[in-house]
Short mmCIF file of C-alpha atoms in Angstrom, two decimals:
data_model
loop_
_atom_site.label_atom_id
_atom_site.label_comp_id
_atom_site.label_asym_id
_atom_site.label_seq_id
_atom_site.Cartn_x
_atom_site.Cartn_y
_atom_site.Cartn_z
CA UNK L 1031 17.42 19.82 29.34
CA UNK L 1032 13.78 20.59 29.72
CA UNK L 1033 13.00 20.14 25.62
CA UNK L 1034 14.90 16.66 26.20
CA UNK L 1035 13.05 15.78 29.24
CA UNK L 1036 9.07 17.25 27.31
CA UNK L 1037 10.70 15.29 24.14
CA UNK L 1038 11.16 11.66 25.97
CA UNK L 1039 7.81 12.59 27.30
CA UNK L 1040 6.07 12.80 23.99
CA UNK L 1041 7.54 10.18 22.30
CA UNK L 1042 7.05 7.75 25.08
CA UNK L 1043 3.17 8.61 25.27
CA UNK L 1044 3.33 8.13 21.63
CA UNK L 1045 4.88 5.10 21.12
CA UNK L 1046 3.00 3.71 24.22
CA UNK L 1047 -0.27 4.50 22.62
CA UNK L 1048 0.95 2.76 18.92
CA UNK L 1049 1.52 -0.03 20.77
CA UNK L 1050 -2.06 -0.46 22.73
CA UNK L 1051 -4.03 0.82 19.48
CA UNK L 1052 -2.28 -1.91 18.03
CA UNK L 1053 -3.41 -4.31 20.34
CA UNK L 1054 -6.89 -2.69 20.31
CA UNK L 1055 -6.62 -3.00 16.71
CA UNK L 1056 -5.39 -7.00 16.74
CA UNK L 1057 -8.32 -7.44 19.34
CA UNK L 1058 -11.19 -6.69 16.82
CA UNK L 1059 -9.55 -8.10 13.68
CA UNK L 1060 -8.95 -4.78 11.78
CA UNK L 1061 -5.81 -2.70 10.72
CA UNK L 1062 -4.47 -0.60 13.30
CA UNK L 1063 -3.89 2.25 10.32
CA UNK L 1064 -7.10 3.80 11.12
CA UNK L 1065 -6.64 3.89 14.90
CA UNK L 1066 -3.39 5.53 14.16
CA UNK L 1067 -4.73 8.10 11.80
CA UNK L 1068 -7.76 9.13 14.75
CA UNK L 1069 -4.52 9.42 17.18
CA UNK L 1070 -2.51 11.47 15.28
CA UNK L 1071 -5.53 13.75 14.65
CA UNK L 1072 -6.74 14.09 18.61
CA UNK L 1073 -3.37 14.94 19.48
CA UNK L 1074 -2.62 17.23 15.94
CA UNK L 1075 -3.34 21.03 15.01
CA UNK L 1076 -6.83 21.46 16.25
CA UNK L 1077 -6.93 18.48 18.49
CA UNK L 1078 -6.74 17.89 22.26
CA UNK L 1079 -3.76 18.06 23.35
CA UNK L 1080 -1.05 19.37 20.36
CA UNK L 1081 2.40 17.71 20.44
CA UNK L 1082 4.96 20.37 20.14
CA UNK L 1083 8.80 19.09 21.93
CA UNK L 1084 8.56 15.90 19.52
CA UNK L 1085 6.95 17.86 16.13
CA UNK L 1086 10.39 17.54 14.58
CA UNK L 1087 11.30 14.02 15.41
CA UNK L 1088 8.35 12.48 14.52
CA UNK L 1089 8.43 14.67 11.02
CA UNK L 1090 11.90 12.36 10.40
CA UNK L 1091 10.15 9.32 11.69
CA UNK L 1092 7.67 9.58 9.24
CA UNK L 1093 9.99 10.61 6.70
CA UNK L 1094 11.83 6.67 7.29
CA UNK L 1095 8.71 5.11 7.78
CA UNK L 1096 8.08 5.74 4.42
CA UNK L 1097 11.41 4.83 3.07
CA UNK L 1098 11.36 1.42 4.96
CA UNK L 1099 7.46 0.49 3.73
CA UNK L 1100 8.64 1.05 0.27
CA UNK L 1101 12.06 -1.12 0.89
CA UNK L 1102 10.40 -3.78 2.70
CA UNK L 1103 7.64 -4.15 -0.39
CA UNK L 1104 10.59 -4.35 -3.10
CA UNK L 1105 12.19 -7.31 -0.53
CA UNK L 1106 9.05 -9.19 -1.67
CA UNK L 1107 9.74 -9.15 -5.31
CA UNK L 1108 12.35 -10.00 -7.17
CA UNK L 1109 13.47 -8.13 -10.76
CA UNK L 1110 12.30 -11.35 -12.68
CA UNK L 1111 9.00 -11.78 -10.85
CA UNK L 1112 8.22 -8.00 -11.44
CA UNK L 1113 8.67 -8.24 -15.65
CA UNK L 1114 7.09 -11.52 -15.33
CA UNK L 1115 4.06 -9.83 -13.35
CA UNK L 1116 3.91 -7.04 -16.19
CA UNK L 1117 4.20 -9.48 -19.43
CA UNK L 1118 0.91 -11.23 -17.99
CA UNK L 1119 -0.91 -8.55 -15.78
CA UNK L 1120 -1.00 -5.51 -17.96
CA UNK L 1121 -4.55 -5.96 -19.20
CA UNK L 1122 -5.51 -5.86 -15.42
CA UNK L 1123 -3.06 -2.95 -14.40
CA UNK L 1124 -4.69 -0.81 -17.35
CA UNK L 1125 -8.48 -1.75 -16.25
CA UNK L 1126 -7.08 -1.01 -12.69
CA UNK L 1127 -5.71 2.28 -13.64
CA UNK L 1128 -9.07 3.17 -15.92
CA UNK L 1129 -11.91 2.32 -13.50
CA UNK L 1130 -10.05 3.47 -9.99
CA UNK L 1131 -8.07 6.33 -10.85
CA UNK L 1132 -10.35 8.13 -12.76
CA UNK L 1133 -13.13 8.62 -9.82
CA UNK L 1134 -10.70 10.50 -8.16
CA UNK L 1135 -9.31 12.90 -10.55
CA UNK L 1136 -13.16 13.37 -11.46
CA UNK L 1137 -13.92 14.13 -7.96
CA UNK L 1138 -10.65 16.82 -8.13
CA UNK L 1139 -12.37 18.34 -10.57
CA UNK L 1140 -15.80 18.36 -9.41
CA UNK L 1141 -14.91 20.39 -6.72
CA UNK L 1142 -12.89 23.03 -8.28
CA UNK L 1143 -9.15 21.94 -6.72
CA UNK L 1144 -7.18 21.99 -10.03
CA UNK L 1145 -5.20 19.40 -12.56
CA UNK L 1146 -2.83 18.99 -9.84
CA UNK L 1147 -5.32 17.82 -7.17
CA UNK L 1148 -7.07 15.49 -9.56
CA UNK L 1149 -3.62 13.89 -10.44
CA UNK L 1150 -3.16 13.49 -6.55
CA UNK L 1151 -6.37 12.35 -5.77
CA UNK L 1152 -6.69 9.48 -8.94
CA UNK L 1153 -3.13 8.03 -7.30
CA UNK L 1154 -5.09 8.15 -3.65
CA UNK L 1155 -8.37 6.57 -5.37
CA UNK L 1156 -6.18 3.89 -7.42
CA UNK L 1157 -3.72 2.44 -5.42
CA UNK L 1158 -5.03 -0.34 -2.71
CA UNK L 1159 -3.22 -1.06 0.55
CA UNK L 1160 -0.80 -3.94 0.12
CA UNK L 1161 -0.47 -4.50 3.84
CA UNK L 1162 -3.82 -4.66 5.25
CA UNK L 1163 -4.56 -7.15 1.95
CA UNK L 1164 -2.02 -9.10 2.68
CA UNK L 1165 -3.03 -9.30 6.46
CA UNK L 1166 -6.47 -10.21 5.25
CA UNK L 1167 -5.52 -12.49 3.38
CA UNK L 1168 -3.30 -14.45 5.89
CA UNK L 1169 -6.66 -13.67 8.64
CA UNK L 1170 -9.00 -15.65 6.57
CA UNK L 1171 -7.03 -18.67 5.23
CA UNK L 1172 -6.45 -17.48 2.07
CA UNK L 1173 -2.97 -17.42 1.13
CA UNK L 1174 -3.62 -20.94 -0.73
CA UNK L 1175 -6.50 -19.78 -3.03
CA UNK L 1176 -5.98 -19.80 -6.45
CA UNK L 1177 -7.16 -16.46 -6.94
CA UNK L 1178 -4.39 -15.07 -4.51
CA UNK L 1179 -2.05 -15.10 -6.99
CA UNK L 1180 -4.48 -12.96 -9.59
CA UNK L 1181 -4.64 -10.34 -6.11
CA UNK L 1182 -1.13 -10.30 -6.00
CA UNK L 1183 -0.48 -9.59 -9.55
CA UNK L 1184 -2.50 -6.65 -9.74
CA UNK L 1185 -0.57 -4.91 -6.16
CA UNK L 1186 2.64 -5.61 -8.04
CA UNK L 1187 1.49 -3.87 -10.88
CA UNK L 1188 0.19 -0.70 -9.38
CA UNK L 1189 3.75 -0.80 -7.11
CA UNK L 1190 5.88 -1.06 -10.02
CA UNK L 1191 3.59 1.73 -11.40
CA UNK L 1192 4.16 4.19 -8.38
CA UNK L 1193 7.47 4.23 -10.08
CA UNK L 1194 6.44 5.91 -12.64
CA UNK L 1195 3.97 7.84 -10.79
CA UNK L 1196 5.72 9.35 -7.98
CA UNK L 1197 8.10 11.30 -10.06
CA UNK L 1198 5.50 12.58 -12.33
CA UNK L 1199 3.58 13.83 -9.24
CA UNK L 1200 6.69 14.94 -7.23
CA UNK L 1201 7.59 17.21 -10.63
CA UNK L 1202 4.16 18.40 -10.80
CA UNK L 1203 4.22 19.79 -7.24
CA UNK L 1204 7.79 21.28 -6.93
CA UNK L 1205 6.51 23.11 -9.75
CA UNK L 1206 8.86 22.62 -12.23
CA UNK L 1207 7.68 23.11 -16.13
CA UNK L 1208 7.15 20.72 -18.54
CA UNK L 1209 10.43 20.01 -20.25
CA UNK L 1210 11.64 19.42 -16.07
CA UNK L 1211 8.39 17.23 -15.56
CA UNK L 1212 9.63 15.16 -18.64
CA UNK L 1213 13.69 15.23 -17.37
CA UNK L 1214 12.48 14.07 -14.28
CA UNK L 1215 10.26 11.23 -15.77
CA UNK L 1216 13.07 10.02 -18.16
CA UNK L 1217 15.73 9.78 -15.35
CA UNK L 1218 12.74 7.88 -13.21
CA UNK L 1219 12.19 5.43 -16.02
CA UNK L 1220 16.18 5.48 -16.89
CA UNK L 1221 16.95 4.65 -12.99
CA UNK L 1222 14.04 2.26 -12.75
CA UNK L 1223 15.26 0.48 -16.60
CA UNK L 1224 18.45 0.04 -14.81
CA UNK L 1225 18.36 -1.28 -11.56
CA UNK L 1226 15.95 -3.66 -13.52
CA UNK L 1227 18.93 -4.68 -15.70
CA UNK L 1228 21.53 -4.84 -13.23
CA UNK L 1229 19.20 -6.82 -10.74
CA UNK L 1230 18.39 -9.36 -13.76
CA UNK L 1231 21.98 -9.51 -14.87
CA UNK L 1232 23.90 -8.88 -11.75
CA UNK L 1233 21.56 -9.23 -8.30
CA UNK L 1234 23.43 -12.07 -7.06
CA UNK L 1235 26.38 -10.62 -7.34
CA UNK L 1236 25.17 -7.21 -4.78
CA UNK L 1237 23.21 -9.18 -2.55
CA UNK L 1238 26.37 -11.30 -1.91
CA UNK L 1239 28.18 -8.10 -1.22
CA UNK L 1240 25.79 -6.78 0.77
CA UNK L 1241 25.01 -9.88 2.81
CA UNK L 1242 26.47 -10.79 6.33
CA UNK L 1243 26.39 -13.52 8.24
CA UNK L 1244 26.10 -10.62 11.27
CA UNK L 1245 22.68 -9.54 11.64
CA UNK L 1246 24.32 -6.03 13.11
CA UNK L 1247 26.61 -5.59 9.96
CA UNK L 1248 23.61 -6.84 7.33
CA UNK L 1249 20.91 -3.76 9.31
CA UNK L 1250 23.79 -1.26 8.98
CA UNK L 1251 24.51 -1.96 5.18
CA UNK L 1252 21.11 -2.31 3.87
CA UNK L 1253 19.21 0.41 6.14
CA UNK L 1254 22.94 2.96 5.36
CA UNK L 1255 22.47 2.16 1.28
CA UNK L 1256 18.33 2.30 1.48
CA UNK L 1257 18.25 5.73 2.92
CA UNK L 1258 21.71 7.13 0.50
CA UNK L 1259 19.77 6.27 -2.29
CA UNK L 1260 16.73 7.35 -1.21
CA UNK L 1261 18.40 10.64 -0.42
CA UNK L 1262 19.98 10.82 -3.66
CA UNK L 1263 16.33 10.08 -5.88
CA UNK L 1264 14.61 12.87 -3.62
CA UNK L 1265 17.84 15.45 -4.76
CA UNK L 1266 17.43 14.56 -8.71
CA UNK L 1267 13.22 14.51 -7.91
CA UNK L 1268 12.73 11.40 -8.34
CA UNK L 1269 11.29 10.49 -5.04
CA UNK L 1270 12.75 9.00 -1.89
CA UNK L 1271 10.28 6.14 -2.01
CA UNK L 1272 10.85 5.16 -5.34
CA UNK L 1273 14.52 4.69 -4.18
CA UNK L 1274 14.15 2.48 -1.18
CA UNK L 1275 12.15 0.51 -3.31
CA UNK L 1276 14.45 0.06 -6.15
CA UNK L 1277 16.95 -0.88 -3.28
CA UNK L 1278 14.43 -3.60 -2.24
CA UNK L 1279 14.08 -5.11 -5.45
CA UNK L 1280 18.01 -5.10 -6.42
CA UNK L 1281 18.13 -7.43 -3.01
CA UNK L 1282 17.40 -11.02 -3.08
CA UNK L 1283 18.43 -14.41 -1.76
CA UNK L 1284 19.69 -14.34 1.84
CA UNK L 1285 20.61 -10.91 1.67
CA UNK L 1286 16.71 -10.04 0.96
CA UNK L 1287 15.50 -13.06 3.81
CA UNK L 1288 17.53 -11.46 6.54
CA UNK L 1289 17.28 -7.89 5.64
CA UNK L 1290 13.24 -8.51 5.31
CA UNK L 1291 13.39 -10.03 8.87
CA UNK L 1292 15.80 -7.87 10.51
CA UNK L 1293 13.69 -4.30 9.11
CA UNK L 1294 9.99 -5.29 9.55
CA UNK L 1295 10.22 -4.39 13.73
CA UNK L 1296 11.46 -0.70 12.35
CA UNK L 1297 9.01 -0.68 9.17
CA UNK L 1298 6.51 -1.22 10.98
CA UNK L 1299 7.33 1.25 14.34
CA UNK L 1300 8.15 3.95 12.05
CA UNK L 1301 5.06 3.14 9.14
CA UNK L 1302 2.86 3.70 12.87
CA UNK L 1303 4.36 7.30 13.38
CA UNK L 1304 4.23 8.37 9.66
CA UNK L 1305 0.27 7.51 10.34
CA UNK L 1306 -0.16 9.56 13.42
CA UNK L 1307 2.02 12.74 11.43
CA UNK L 1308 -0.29 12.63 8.76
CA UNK L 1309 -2.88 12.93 11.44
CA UNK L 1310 -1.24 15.69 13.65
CA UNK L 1311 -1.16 17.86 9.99
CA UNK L 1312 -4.75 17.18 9.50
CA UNK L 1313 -7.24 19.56 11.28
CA UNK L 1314 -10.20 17.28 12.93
CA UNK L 1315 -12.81 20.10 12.09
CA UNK L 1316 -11.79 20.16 8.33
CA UNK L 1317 -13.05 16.45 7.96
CA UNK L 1318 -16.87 16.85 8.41
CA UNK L 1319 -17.05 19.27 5.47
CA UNK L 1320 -15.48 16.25 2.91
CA UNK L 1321 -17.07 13.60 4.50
CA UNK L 1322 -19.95 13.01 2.11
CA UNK L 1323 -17.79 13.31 -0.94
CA UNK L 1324 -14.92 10.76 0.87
CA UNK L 1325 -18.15 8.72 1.64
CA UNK L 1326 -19.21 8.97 -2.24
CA UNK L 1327 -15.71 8.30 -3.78
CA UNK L 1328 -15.19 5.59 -1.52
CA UNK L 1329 -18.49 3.80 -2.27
CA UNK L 1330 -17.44 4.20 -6.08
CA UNK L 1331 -14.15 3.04 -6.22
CA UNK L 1332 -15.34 -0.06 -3.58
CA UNK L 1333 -17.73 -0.58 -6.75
CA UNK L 1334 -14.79 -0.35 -9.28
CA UNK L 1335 -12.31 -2.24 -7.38
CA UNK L 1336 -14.62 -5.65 -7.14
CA UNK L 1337 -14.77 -5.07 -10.76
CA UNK L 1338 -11.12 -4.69 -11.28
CA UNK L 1339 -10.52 -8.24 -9.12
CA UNK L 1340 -13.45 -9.76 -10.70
CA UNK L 1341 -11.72 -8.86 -14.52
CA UNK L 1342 -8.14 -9.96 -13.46
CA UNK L 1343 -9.59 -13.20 -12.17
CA UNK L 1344 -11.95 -14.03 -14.71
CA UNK L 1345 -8.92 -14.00 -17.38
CA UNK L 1346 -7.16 -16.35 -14.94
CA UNK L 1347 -10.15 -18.40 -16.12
CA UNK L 1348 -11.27 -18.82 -12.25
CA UNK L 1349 -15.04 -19.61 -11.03
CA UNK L 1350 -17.36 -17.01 -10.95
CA UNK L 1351 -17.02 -17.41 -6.74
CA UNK L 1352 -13.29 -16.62 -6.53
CA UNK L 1353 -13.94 -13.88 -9.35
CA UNK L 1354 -15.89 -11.87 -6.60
CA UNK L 1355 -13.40 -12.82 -3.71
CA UNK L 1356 -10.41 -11.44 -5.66
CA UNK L 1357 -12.67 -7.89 -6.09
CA UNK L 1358 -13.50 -7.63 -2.43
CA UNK L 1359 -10.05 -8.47 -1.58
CA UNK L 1360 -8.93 -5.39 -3.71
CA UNK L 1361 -11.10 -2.75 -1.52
CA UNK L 1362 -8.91 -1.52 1.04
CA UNK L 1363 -6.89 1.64 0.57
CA UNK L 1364 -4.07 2.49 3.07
CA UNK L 1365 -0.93 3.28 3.20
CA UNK L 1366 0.36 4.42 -0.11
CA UNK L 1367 -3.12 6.73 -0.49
CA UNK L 1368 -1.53 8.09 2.58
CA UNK L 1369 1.64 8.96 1.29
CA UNK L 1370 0.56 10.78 -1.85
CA UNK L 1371 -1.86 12.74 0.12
CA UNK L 1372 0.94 13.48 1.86
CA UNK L 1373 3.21 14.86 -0.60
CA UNK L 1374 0.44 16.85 -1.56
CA UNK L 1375 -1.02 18.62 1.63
CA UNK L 1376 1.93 21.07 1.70
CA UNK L 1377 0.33 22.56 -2.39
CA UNK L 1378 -3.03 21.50 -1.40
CA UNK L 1379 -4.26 21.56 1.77
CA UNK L 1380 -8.03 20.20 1.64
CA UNK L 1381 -6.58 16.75 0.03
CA UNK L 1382 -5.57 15.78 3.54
CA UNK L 1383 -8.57 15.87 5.17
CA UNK L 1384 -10.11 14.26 2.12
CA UNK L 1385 -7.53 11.55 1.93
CA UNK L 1386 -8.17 10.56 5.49
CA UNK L 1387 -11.42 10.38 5.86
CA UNK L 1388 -11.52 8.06 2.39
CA UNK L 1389 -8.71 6.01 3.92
CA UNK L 1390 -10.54 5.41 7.78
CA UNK L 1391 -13.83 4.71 5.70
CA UNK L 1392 -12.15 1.78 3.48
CA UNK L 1393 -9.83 0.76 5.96
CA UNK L 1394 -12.84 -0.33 7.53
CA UNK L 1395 -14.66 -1.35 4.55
CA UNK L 1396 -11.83 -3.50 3.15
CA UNK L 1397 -11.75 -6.22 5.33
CA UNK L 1398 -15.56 -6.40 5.10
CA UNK L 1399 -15.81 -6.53 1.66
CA UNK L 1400 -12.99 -9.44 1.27
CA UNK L 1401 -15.13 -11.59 3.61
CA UNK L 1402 -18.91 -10.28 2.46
CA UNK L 1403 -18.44 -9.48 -1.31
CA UNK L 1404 -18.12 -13.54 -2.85
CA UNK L 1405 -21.88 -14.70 -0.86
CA UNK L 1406 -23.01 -11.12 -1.72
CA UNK L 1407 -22.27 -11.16 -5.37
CA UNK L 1408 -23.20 -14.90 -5.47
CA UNK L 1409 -26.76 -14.44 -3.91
CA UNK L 1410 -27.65 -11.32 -6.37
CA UNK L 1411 -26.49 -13.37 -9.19
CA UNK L 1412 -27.41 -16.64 -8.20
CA UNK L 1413 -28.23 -17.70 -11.65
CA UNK L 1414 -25.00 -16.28 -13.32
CA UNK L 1415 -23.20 -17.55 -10.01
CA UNK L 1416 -22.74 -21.32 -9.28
CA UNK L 1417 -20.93 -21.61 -6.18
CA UNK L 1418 -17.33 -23.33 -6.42
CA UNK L 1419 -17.35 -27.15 -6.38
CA UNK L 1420 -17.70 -29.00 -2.58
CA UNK L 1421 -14.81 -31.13 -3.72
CA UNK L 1422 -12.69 -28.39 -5.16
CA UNK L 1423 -8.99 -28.30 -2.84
CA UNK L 1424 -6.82 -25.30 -2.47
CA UNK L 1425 -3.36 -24.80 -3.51
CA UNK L 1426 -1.14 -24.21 -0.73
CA UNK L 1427 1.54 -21.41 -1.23
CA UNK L 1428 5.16 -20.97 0.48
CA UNK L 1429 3.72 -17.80 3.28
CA UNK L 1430 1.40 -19.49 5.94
CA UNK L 1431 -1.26 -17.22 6.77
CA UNK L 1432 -0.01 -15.09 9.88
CA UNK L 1433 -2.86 -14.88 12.15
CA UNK L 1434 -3.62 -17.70 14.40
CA UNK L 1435 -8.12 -17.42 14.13
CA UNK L 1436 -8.03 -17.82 10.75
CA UNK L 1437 -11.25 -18.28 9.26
CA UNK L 1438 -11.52 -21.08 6.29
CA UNK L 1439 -12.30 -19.56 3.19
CA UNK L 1440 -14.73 -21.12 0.76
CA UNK L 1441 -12.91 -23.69 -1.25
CA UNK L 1442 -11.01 -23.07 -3.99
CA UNK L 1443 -11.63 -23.57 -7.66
CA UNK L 1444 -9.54 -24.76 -10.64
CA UNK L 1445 -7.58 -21.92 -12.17
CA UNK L 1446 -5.38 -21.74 -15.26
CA UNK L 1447 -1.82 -23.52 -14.43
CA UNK L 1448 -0.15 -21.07 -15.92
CA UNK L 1449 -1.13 -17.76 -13.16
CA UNK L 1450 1.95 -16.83 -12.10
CA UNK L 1451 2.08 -16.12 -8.01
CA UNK L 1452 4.13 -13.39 -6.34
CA UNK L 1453 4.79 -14.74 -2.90
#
C-alpha cells in the first residue's frame, strides 16, 4: 500500500508538471520538448529530488510513447504518398544524409567513442524533429507556402529511412555479428517491402476491418495491433518503432482519420514522459563537459541543414527567398535524436548527455532559424537574393495552421506544379 500510495504521488507531480511546462512552453511560443528534457534531468540520477516508486512505470511509459509517435507519423502518410515521396525526393534524402549525418559520426570519432557511437550520433545529427516543424510551421502561417511541400518531402524521406536505420543500429548494439546485422537488415527491408505491397494492393481492405464506427472498439483495435506488432519487430530485432510505424502507414481512410484523432491525447501524454525518462537517465553534471562540442555540432549541422532545405527547394525551382525558408525550417532536432540516443545510452553512456544538450540547444534554435534564416540569408546575399514578388499569393493546403497568433509569412513564390505535398 505505501509503494501505491509514493507511486500515485510521483506520477501525479509528474504529470502535473508536463502539463504546466506545457503551458509555460505554449506561453513563449517554443516546444515544450526542452522543458521536458530539464524536468526529467532535475528530478533524474544526480538531480534534486530522484524519482524512485514510479522508475518502473514511467520506463513503460516511455517505452509507448515511442511506439505511439512512430504510429501517429505513419497515420500521416499513406503507402502511395511514401514511394511517390522517394521517386522525386531521393536527390534531397541523399544530400540530407551526406551533409547532416556525417558531422556526427565525425564528431564520434573525434572524440575517441568508437564505430558504434559515430553510427549513433550521425542518426542523432541527421534526423530533424517532425513535430516541432510541423508546429512551426502551422505558428507562422506557413502550411500554404509552396516550399512546405519541398519541407515535407525531405521528413518523409529521412522517416521512411529510420526504417532502414533502426534495425541496422538496433543489430549493431545487441551485438550481434555481421552475417546477424545483415539477417536483421534483410527481414527489416523484407517486412518494410511488404507492408508496402499489401498497403498498395490491399490497405482498403485492413483499414475497413479495422475500422469502427465505436471510437472505444477503433482505440482498442488499433492501439492492441500497434503495440503486437511492435512487440513482435523488437523479438526478430527489428525495432519496436519501426513496427508501430509500419502499422501507421498500412492504415488509411477513416480508419487512419479516427485512429489519428482518437491516439494524439495518448501520443502526446506518453511522447512527454519518454522526454522526462531520457532526462531522469541523464546525469545533470555530465552535460557541462559536452557542452562545447554539442554547441559545435549543433552550429554545423544548423549550417548543413539550411543547405539541405535550400538544395531540395531550389530543384523545386522555388525563389531564392523560399530556398532559405525551407533550410531554416529544417533546423530543429527533437524527438527521434532522442530516441536513438536512447537506444544507445545503455552501450554508450556519454551519448546521452551529448544528445541532450544538442537537442535543448536546437530545440531552441529551430524555431529561430525558420523565422530569422530567409531576411538573414537574403540581406548577406542581397545581390544573389531578390526578395519574392509583392504580388506573389500562397497556395493554401488541406491542414490549417494550428496555432491561433500566427504570424504571416512572407509571400509565397511560384514553384514547379508538379512538387508533390505530403499533408
Amino acid at each position: 500500500m505505501h509503494d501505491m500510495t509514493a507511486l500515485l504521488i510521483e506520477l501525479g507531480a509528474i504529470i502535473l508538471a508536463l502539463g504546466l511546462l506545457g503551458r509555460l512552453a505554449m506561453r513563449i511560443g517554443f516546444s515544450p520538448i526542452p522543458l521536458y528534457l530539464l524536468a526529467g534531468l532535475a528530478f533524474g540520477h544526480g538531480g534534486l529530488i530522484p524519482l524512485d516508486a514510479s522508475e518502473e512505470f514511467v520506463a513503460t511509459g516511455a517505452e509507448i510513447g515511442v511506439i505511439l509517435l512512430l504510429l501517429l507519423l505513419g497515420l500521416e502518410y499513406s503507402a502511395s504518398e511514401l514511394v511517390s515521396n522517394l521517386k522525386t525526393q531521393y536527390p534531397s534524402g541523399i544530400v540530407d544524409f551526406t551533409l547532416n549525418a556525417l558531422p556526427g559520426a565525425a564528431a564520434a570519432l573525434l572524440l575517441g567513442w568508437g564505430w558504434t557511437a559515430a553510427v549513433v550520433l550521425a542518426g542523432v545529427t541527421w534526423i530533424s524533429s517532425s513535430g516541432v516543424i510541423a508546429k512551426v510551421l502551422g505558428d507562422l502561417g506557413r502550411l500554404g507556402n509552396r516550399e512546405t511541400p519541398v519541407v515535407l518531402g525531405v521528413l518523409v524521406i529521412e522517416d521512411l529511412a529510420m526504417a532502414v536505420y533502426l534495425p541496422i543500429l538496433t543489430a549493431l548494439l545487441s551485438g550481434v555479428g555481421l552475417a546477424g546485422g545483415s539477417l536483421t537488415l534483410l527481414i527489416s527491408l523484407g517486412t518494410v517491402g511488404a507492408v508496402l505491397y499489401v498497403a498498395l494492393r490491399h490497405g482498403r481492405l485492413i483499414s475497413n476491418a479495422v475500422s469502427s464506427d465505436s471510437a472505444e472498439m477503433l482505440l482498442l483495435v488499433v492501439l492492441g495491433l500497434t503495440l503486437l506488432v511492435a512487440g513482435i519487430a523488437a523479438k526478430l530485432q527489428v525495432s519496436a518503432a519501426v513496427g508501430a510505424f509500419l502499422v501507421g502507414i498500412a492504415l488509411s481512410g477513416e480508419a487512419a482519420e479516427g485512429a489519428n484523432q482518437l491516439l494524439t491525447p495518448l501520443r502526446d501524454l506518453f511522447a512527454a514522459v519518454f522526454f522526462v525518462f531520457f532526462g531522469l537517465h541523464t546525469d545533470p553534471a555530465k552535460i557541462p563537459p559536452v557542452i562545447i562540442p554539442a554547441l559545435i555540432l549543433a552550429l554545423i549541422t544548423a549550417v548543413t541543414k539550411i543547405a539541405t532545405g535550400y538544395y531540395a527547394a531550389r530543384r523545386a525551382e522555388i525563389k531564392p527567398a523560399g530556398r532559405w525558408r525551407a533550410g531554416g525550417t529544417l533546423v530543429a532536432r527533437g524527438e527521434f535524436s532522442i530516441v536513438i540516443a536512447g537506444l544507445a545510452v545503455g552501450v554508450e553512456p556519454r551519448i546521452g548527455p551529448l544528445a541532450t544538450a544538442y537537442v535543448l540547444i536546437l530545440v531552441i534554435l529551430g524555431p529561430l532559424a525558420a523565422r530569422w534564416t530567409e531576411p538573414i540569408g537574403r540581406r548577406l546575399f542581397r545581390s544573389k537574393t531578390p526578395a519574392a514578388a509583392p504580388g506573389a499569393g500562397a497556395l493554401s493546403l488541406e491542414k490549417p495552421a494550428r496555432s491561433s497568433e500566427t504570424v504571416v509569412s512572407e509571400p509565397a513564390e511560384v514553384a514547379n506544379p508538379s512538387a508533390k505535398t505530403d499533408s
